């Protein structure tokens, strides 16, 4: 079993099932004791902003704010630098605990032995 799970979610409200799956897998992994790093890219970048996750709805899916809270309890959430810039999102805009970082940090997280990367 991998010691760390890095999940990149590229979808938001534009592809709700794919988006929800990424957050759900991340939350379940955290609850299972796996070290998790969740990356928000593309349309999922909006969920780094306060209140935006509460607007997301998908029948039979856990509420996104609850999933984010559980991921943040023991994992890391990162917003892609370029994705943030394209949406005029800055560090002062994001939820407490969300960092903004770029591809170099993503690559450094996925390359070590024992890391599993998933992209949704």
mmCIF file with all atom_site columns, C-alpha atoms in Angstrom:
data_model
loop_
_atom_site.group_PDB
_atom_site.id
_atom_site.type_symbol
_atom_site.label_atom_id
_atom_site.label_alt_id
_atom_site.label_comp_id
_atom_site.label_asym_id
_atom_site.label_entity_id
_atom_site.label_seq_id
_atom_site.pdbx_PDB_ins_code
_atom_site.Cartn_x
_atom_site.Cartn_y
_atom_site.Cartn_z
_atom_site.occupancy
_atom_site.B_iso_or_equiv
_atom_site.pdbx_formal_charge
_atom_site.auth_seq_id
_atom_site.auth_comp_id
_atom_site.auth_asym_id
_atom_site.auth_atom_id
_atom_site.pdbx_PDB_model_num
ATOM 1   C CA . UNK A 1 1   ? 0.000   0.000  0.000   1.00 0.00 ? 1   UNK A CA 1
ATOM 2   C CA . UNK A 1 2   ? 1.250   3.478  -0.851  1.00 0.00 ? 2   UNK A CA 1
ATOM 3   C CA . UNK A 1 3   ? 2.389   5.674  1.967   1.00 0.00 ? 3   UNK A CA 1
ATOM 4   C CA . UNK A 1 4   ? 1.016   8.782  0.271   1.00 0.00 ? 4   UNK A CA 1
ATOM 5   C CA . UNK A 1 5   ? -1.833  9.462  -2.134  1.00 0.00 ? 5   UNK A CA 1
ATOM 6   C CA . UNK A 1 6   ? -1.730  12.550 -4.352  1.00 0.00 ? 6   UNK A CA 1
ATOM 7   C CA . UNK A 1 7   ? -5.025  13.327 -6.064  1.00 0.00 ? 7   UNK A CA 1
ATOM 8   C CA . UNK A 1 8   ? -5.413  15.951 -8.775  1.00 0.00 ? 8   UNK A CA 1
ATOM 9   C CA . UNK A 1 9   ? -9.005  16.968 -9.406  1.00 0.00 ? 9   UNK A CA 1
ATOM 10  C CA . UNK A 1 10  ? -9.480  18.777 -12.697 1.00 0.00 ? 10  UNK A CA 1
ATOM 11  C CA . UNK A 1 11  ? -13.284 18.931 -12.710 1.00 0.00 ? 11  UNK A CA 1
ATOM 12  C CA . UNK A 1 12  ? -15.762 21.088 -10.855 1.00 0.00 ? 12  UNK A CA 1
ATOM 13  C CA . UNK A 1 13  ? -19.444 21.711 -11.381 1.00 0.00 ? 13  UNK A CA 1
ATOM 14  C CA . UNK A 1 14  ? -18.805 21.083 -15.089 1.00 0.00 ? 14  UNK A CA 1
ATOM 15  C CA . UNK A 1 15  ? -18.325 17.345 -14.359 1.00 0.00 ? 15  UNK A CA 1
ATOM 16  C CA . UNK A 1 16  ? -19.911 16.829 -10.923 1.00 0.00 ? 16  UNK A CA 1
ATOM 17  C CA . UNK A 1 17  ? -19.537 13.057 -10.670 1.00 0.00 ? 17  UNK A CA 1
ATOM 18  C CA . UNK A 1 18  ? -15.829 13.116 -11.480 1.00 0.00 ? 18  UNK A CA 1
ATOM 19  C CA . UNK A 1 19  ? -15.348 16.010 -9.079  1.00 0.00 ? 19  UNK A CA 1
ATOM 20  C CA . UNK A 1 20  ? -17.213 14.304 -6.260  1.00 0.00 ? 20  UNK A CA 1
ATOM 21  C CA . UNK A 1 21  ? -15.314 11.054 -6.777  1.00 0.00 ? 21  UNK A CA 1
ATOM 22  C CA . UNK A 1 22  ? -11.983 12.817 -6.287  1.00 0.00 ? 22  UNK A CA 1
ATOM 23  C CA . UNK A 1 23  ? -13.041 14.490 -3.046  1.00 0.00 ? 23  UNK A CA 1
ATOM 24  C CA . UNK A 1 24  ? -14.689 11.285 -1.792  1.00 0.00 ? 24  UNK A CA 1
ATOM 25  C CA . UNK A 1 25  ? -11.600 9.158  -2.470  1.00 0.00 ? 25  UNK A CA 1
ATOM 26  C CA . UNK A 1 26  ? -9.412  11.753 -0.759  1.00 0.00 ? 26  UNK A CA 1
ATOM 27  C CA . UNK A 1 27  ? -11.663 11.874 2.315   1.00 0.00 ? 27  UNK A CA 1
ATOM 28  C CA . UNK A 1 28  ? -11.883 8.085  2.579   1.00 0.00 ? 28  UNK A CA 1
ATOM 29  C CA . UNK A 1 29  ? -8.106  7.801  2.251   1.00 0.00 ? 29  UNK A CA 1
ATOM 30  C CA . UNK A 1 30  ? -7.581  10.369 5.027   1.00 0.00 ? 30  UNK A CA 1
ATOM 31  C CA . UNK A 1 31  ? -10.076 8.502  7.226   1.00 0.00 ? 31  UNK A CA 1
ATOM 32  C CA . UNK A 1 32  ? -8.130  5.307  6.523   1.00 0.00 ? 32  UNK A CA 1
ATOM 33  C CA . UNK A 1 33  ? -4.895  6.851  7.767   1.00 0.00 ? 33  UNK A CA 1
ATOM 34  C CA . UNK A 1 34  ? -3.339  7.485  4.359   1.00 0.00 ? 34  UNK A CA 1
ATOM 35  C CA . UNK A 1 35  ? -1.328  10.675 3.875   1.00 0.00 ? 35  UNK A CA 1
ATOM 36  C CA . UNK A 1 36  ? -3.279  12.676 1.282   1.00 0.00 ? 36  UNK A CA 1
ATOM 37  C CA . UNK A 1 37  ? -2.461  15.662 -0.872  1.00 0.00 ? 37  UNK A CA 1
ATOM 38  C CA . UNK A 1 38  ? -5.411  16.946 -2.921  1.00 0.00 ? 38  UNK A CA 1
ATOM 39  C CA . UNK A 1 39  ? -4.685  19.316 -5.810  1.00 0.00 ? 39  UNK A CA 1
ATOM 40  C CA . UNK A 1 40  ? -7.381  21.641 -7.129  1.00 0.00 ? 40  UNK A CA 1
ATOM 41  C CA . UNK A 1 41  ? -6.895  22.408 -10.821 1.00 0.00 ? 41  UNK A CA 1
ATOM 42  C CA . UNK A 1 42  ? -9.105  23.613 -13.639 1.00 0.00 ? 42  UNK A CA 1
ATOM 43  C CA . UNK A 1 43  ? -12.701 24.188 -12.597 1.00 0.00 ? 43  UNK A CA 1
ATOM 44  C CA . UNK A 1 44  ? -12.146 22.627 -9.166  1.00 0.00 ? 44  UNK A CA 1
ATOM 45  C CA . UNK A 1 45  ? -10.012 25.681 -8.348  1.00 0.00 ? 45  UNK A CA 1
ATOM 46  C CA . UNK A 1 46  ? -13.195 27.511 -7.349  1.00 0.00 ? 46  UNK A CA 1
ATOM 47  C CA . UNK A 1 47  ? -13.607 25.171 -4.352  1.00 0.00 ? 47  UNK A CA 1
ATOM 48  C CA . UNK A 1 48  ? -10.578 26.799 -2.723  1.00 0.00 ? 48  UNK A CA 1
ATOM 49  C CA . UNK A 1 49  ? -12.788 29.835 -2.067  1.00 0.00 ? 49  UNK A CA 1
ATOM 50  C CA . UNK A 1 50  ? -14.964 30.102 1.046   1.00 0.00 ? 50  UNK A CA 1
ATOM 51  C CA . UNK A 1 51  ? -18.591 29.170 0.376   1.00 0.00 ? 51  UNK A CA 1
ATOM 52  C CA . UNK A 1 52  ? -18.073 27.785 -3.126  1.00 0.00 ? 52  UNK A CA 1
ATOM 53  C CA . UNK A 1 53  ? -18.199 24.113 -2.067  1.00 0.00 ? 53  UNK A CA 1
ATOM 54  C CA . UNK A 1 54  ? -21.596 24.716 -0.429  1.00 0.00 ? 54  UNK A CA 1
ATOM 55  C CA . UNK A 1 55  ? -22.988 25.614 -3.861  1.00 0.00 ? 55  UNK A CA 1
ATOM 56  C CA . UNK A 1 56  ? -22.026 22.196 -5.272  1.00 0.00 ? 56  UNK A CA 1
ATOM 57  C CA . UNK A 1 57  ? -24.791 19.601 -5.335  1.00 0.00 ? 57  UNK A CA 1
ATOM 58  C CA . UNK A 1 58  ? -24.806 16.013 -6.512  1.00 0.00 ? 58  UNK A CA 1
ATOM 59  C CA . UNK A 1 59  ? -27.561 13.558 -5.532  1.00 0.00 ? 59  UNK A CA 1
ATOM 60  C CA . UNK A 1 60  ? -26.420 10.663 -3.327  1.00 0.00 ? 60  UNK A CA 1
ATOM 61  C CA . UNK A 1 61  ? -23.009 12.275 -2.739  1.00 0.00 ? 61  UNK A CA 1
ATOM 62  C CA . UNK A 1 62  ? -21.529 13.543 0.496   1.00 0.00 ? 62  UNK A CA 1
ATOM 63  C CA . UNK A 1 63  ? -21.642 17.342 0.811   1.00 0.00 ? 63  UNK A CA 1
ATOM 64  C CA . UNK A 1 64  ? -18.446 18.861 -0.563  1.00 0.00 ? 64  UNK A CA 1
ATOM 65  C CA . UNK A 1 65  ? -17.880 21.138 2.465   1.00 0.00 ? 65  UNK A CA 1
ATOM 66  C CA . UNK A 1 66  ? -17.884 18.061 4.720   1.00 0.00 ? 66  UNK A CA 1
ATOM 67  C CA . UNK A 1 67  ? -15.393 16.272 2.474   1.00 0.00 ? 67  UNK A CA 1
ATOM 68  C CA . UNK A 1 68  ? -13.113 19.315 2.380   1.00 0.00 ? 68  UNK A CA 1
ATOM 69  C CA . UNK A 1 69  ? -13.237 19.609 6.161   1.00 0.00 ? 69  UNK A CA 1
ATOM 70  C CA . UNK A 1 70  ? -12.287 15.954 6.615   1.00 0.00 ? 70  UNK A CA 1
ATOM 71  C CA . UNK A 1 71  ? -9.463  16.206 4.080   1.00 0.00 ? 71  UNK A CA 1
ATOM 72  C CA . UNK A 1 72  ? -8.076  19.317 5.764   1.00 0.00 ? 72  UNK A CA 1
ATOM 73  C CA . UNK A 1 73  ? -8.190  17.626 9.173   1.00 0.00 ? 73  UNK A CA 1
ATOM 74  C CA . UNK A 1 74  ? -5.282  15.365 8.270   1.00 0.00 ? 74  UNK A CA 1
ATOM 75  C CA . UNK A 1 75  ? -4.346  16.106 4.672   1.00 0.00 ? 75  UNK A CA 1
ATOM 76  C CA . UNK A 1 76  ? -3.171  18.942 2.455   1.00 0.00 ? 76  UNK A CA 1
ATOM 77  C CA . UNK A 1 77  ? -5.202  20.837 -0.140  1.00 0.00 ? 77  UNK A CA 1
ATOM 78  C CA . UNK A 1 78  ? -3.301  22.747 -2.800  1.00 0.00 ? 78  UNK A CA 1
ATOM 79  C CA . UNK A 1 79  ? -4.586  25.136 -5.429  1.00 0.00 ? 79  UNK A CA 1
ATOM 80  C CA . UNK A 1 80  ? -2.672  25.186 -8.717  1.00 0.00 ? 80  UNK A CA 1
ATOM 81  C CA . UNK A 1 81  ? -0.755  28.443 -9.187  1.00 0.00 ? 81  UNK A CA 1
ATOM 82  C CA . UNK A 1 82  ? -1.706  28.929 -12.833 1.00 0.00 ? 82  UNK A CA 1
ATOM 83  C CA . UNK A 1 83  ? -5.333  27.928 -12.230 1.00 0.00 ? 83  UNK A CA 1
ATOM 84  C CA . UNK A 1 84  ? -5.551  30.468 -9.416  1.00 0.00 ? 84  UNK A CA 1
ATOM 85  C CA . UNK A 1 85  ? -3.983  33.204 -11.539 1.00 0.00 ? 85  UNK A CA 1
ATOM 86  C CA . UNK A 1 86  ? -6.375  32.567 -14.434 1.00 0.00 ? 86  UNK A CA 1
ATOM 87  C CA . UNK A 1 87  ? -9.283  33.059 -12.012 1.00 0.00 ? 87  UNK A CA 1
ATOM 88  C CA . UNK A 1 88  ? -7.750  36.031 -10.164 1.00 0.00 ? 88  UNK A CA 1
ATOM 89  C CA . UNK A 1 89  ? -7.596  33.995 -6.939  1.00 0.00 ? 89  UNK A CA 1
ATOM 90  C CA . UNK A 1 90  ? -4.867  34.983 -4.489  1.00 0.00 ? 90  UNK A CA 1
ATOM 91  C CA . UNK A 1 91  ? -3.625  33.537 -1.203  1.00 0.00 ? 91  UNK A CA 1
ATOM 92  C CA . UNK A 1 92  ? -5.774  36.001 0.737   1.00 0.00 ? 92  UNK A CA 1
ATOM 93  C CA . UNK A 1 93  ? -8.899  34.671 -1.003  1.00 0.00 ? 93  UNK A CA 1
ATOM 94  C CA . UNK A 1 94  ? -8.625  30.958 -0.225  1.00 0.00 ? 94  UNK A CA 1
ATOM 95  C CA . UNK A 1 95  ? -9.861  28.845 2.663   1.00 0.00 ? 95  UNK A CA 1
ATOM 96  C CA . UNK A 1 96  ? -7.579  28.677 5.688   1.00 0.00 ? 96  UNK A CA 1
ATOM 97  C CA . UNK A 1 97  ? -5.046  25.904 5.207   1.00 0.00 ? 97  UNK A CA 1
ATOM 98  C CA . UNK A 1 98  ? -5.183  25.845 1.398   1.00 0.00 ? 98  UNK A CA 1
ATOM 99  C CA . UNK A 1 99  ? -1.830  26.555 -0.188  1.00 0.00 ? 99  UNK A CA 1
ATOM 100 C CA . UNK A 1 100 ? -1.131  27.754 -3.705  1.00 0.00 ? 100 UNK A CA 1
ATOM 101 C CA . UNK A 1 101 ? 1.678   25.922 -5.487  1.00 0.00 ? 101 UNK A CA 1
ATOM 102 C CA . UNK A 1 102 ? 2.743   24.962 -8.982  1.00 0.00 ? 102 UNK A CA 1
ATOM 103 C CA . UNK A 1 103 ? 3.807   22.046 -11.118 1.00 0.00 ? 103 UNK A CA 1
ATOM 104 C CA . UNK A 1 104 ? 7.254   21.801 -9.542  1.00 0.00 ? 104 UNK A CA 1
ATOM 105 C CA . UNK A 1 105 ? 5.700   21.045 -6.144  1.00 0.00 ? 105 UNK A CA 1
ATOM 106 C CA . UNK A 1 106 ? 3.229   18.599 -7.705  1.00 0.00 ? 106 UNK A CA 1
ATOM 107 C CA . UNK A 1 107 ? 6.049   16.696 -9.419  1.00 0.00 ? 107 UNK A CA 1
ATOM 108 C CA . UNK A 1 108 ? 8.107   16.651 -6.212  1.00 0.00 ? 108 UNK A CA 1
ATOM 109 C CA . UNK A 1 109 ? 5.124   15.095 -4.404  1.00 0.00 ? 109 UNK A CA 1
ATOM 110 C CA . UNK A 1 110 ? 4.401   12.345 -6.930  1.00 0.00 ? 110 UNK A CA 1
ATOM 111 C CA . UNK A 1 111 ? 7.940   11.154 -7.681  1.00 0.00 ? 111 UNK A CA 1
ATOM 112 C CA . UNK A 1 112 ? 9.101   9.550  -4.419  1.00 0.00 ? 112 UNK A CA 1
ATOM 113 C CA . UNK A 1 113 ? 8.856   5.813  -3.861  1.00 0.00 ? 113 UNK A CA 1
ATOM 114 C CA . UNK A 1 114 ? 5.596   4.750  -2.231  1.00 0.00 ? 114 UNK A CA 1
ATOM 115 C CA . UNK A 1 115 ? 3.454   7.543  -3.684  1.00 0.00 ? 115 UNK A CA 1
ATOM 116 C CA . UNK A 1 116 ? 0.329   6.857  -5.731  1.00 0.00 ? 116 UNK A CA 1
ATOM 117 C CA . UNK A 1 117 ? -1.028  9.636  -7.945  1.00 0.00 ? 117 UNK A CA 1
ATOM 118 C CA . UNK A 1 118 ? -4.607  9.765  -9.249  1.00 0.00 ? 118 UNK A CA 1
ATOM 119 C CA . UNK A 1 119 ? -6.097  12.295 -11.644 1.00 0.00 ? 119 UNK A CA 1
ATOM 120 C CA . UNK A 1 120 ? -9.826  12.916 -11.870 1.00 0.00 ? 120 UNK A CA 1
#
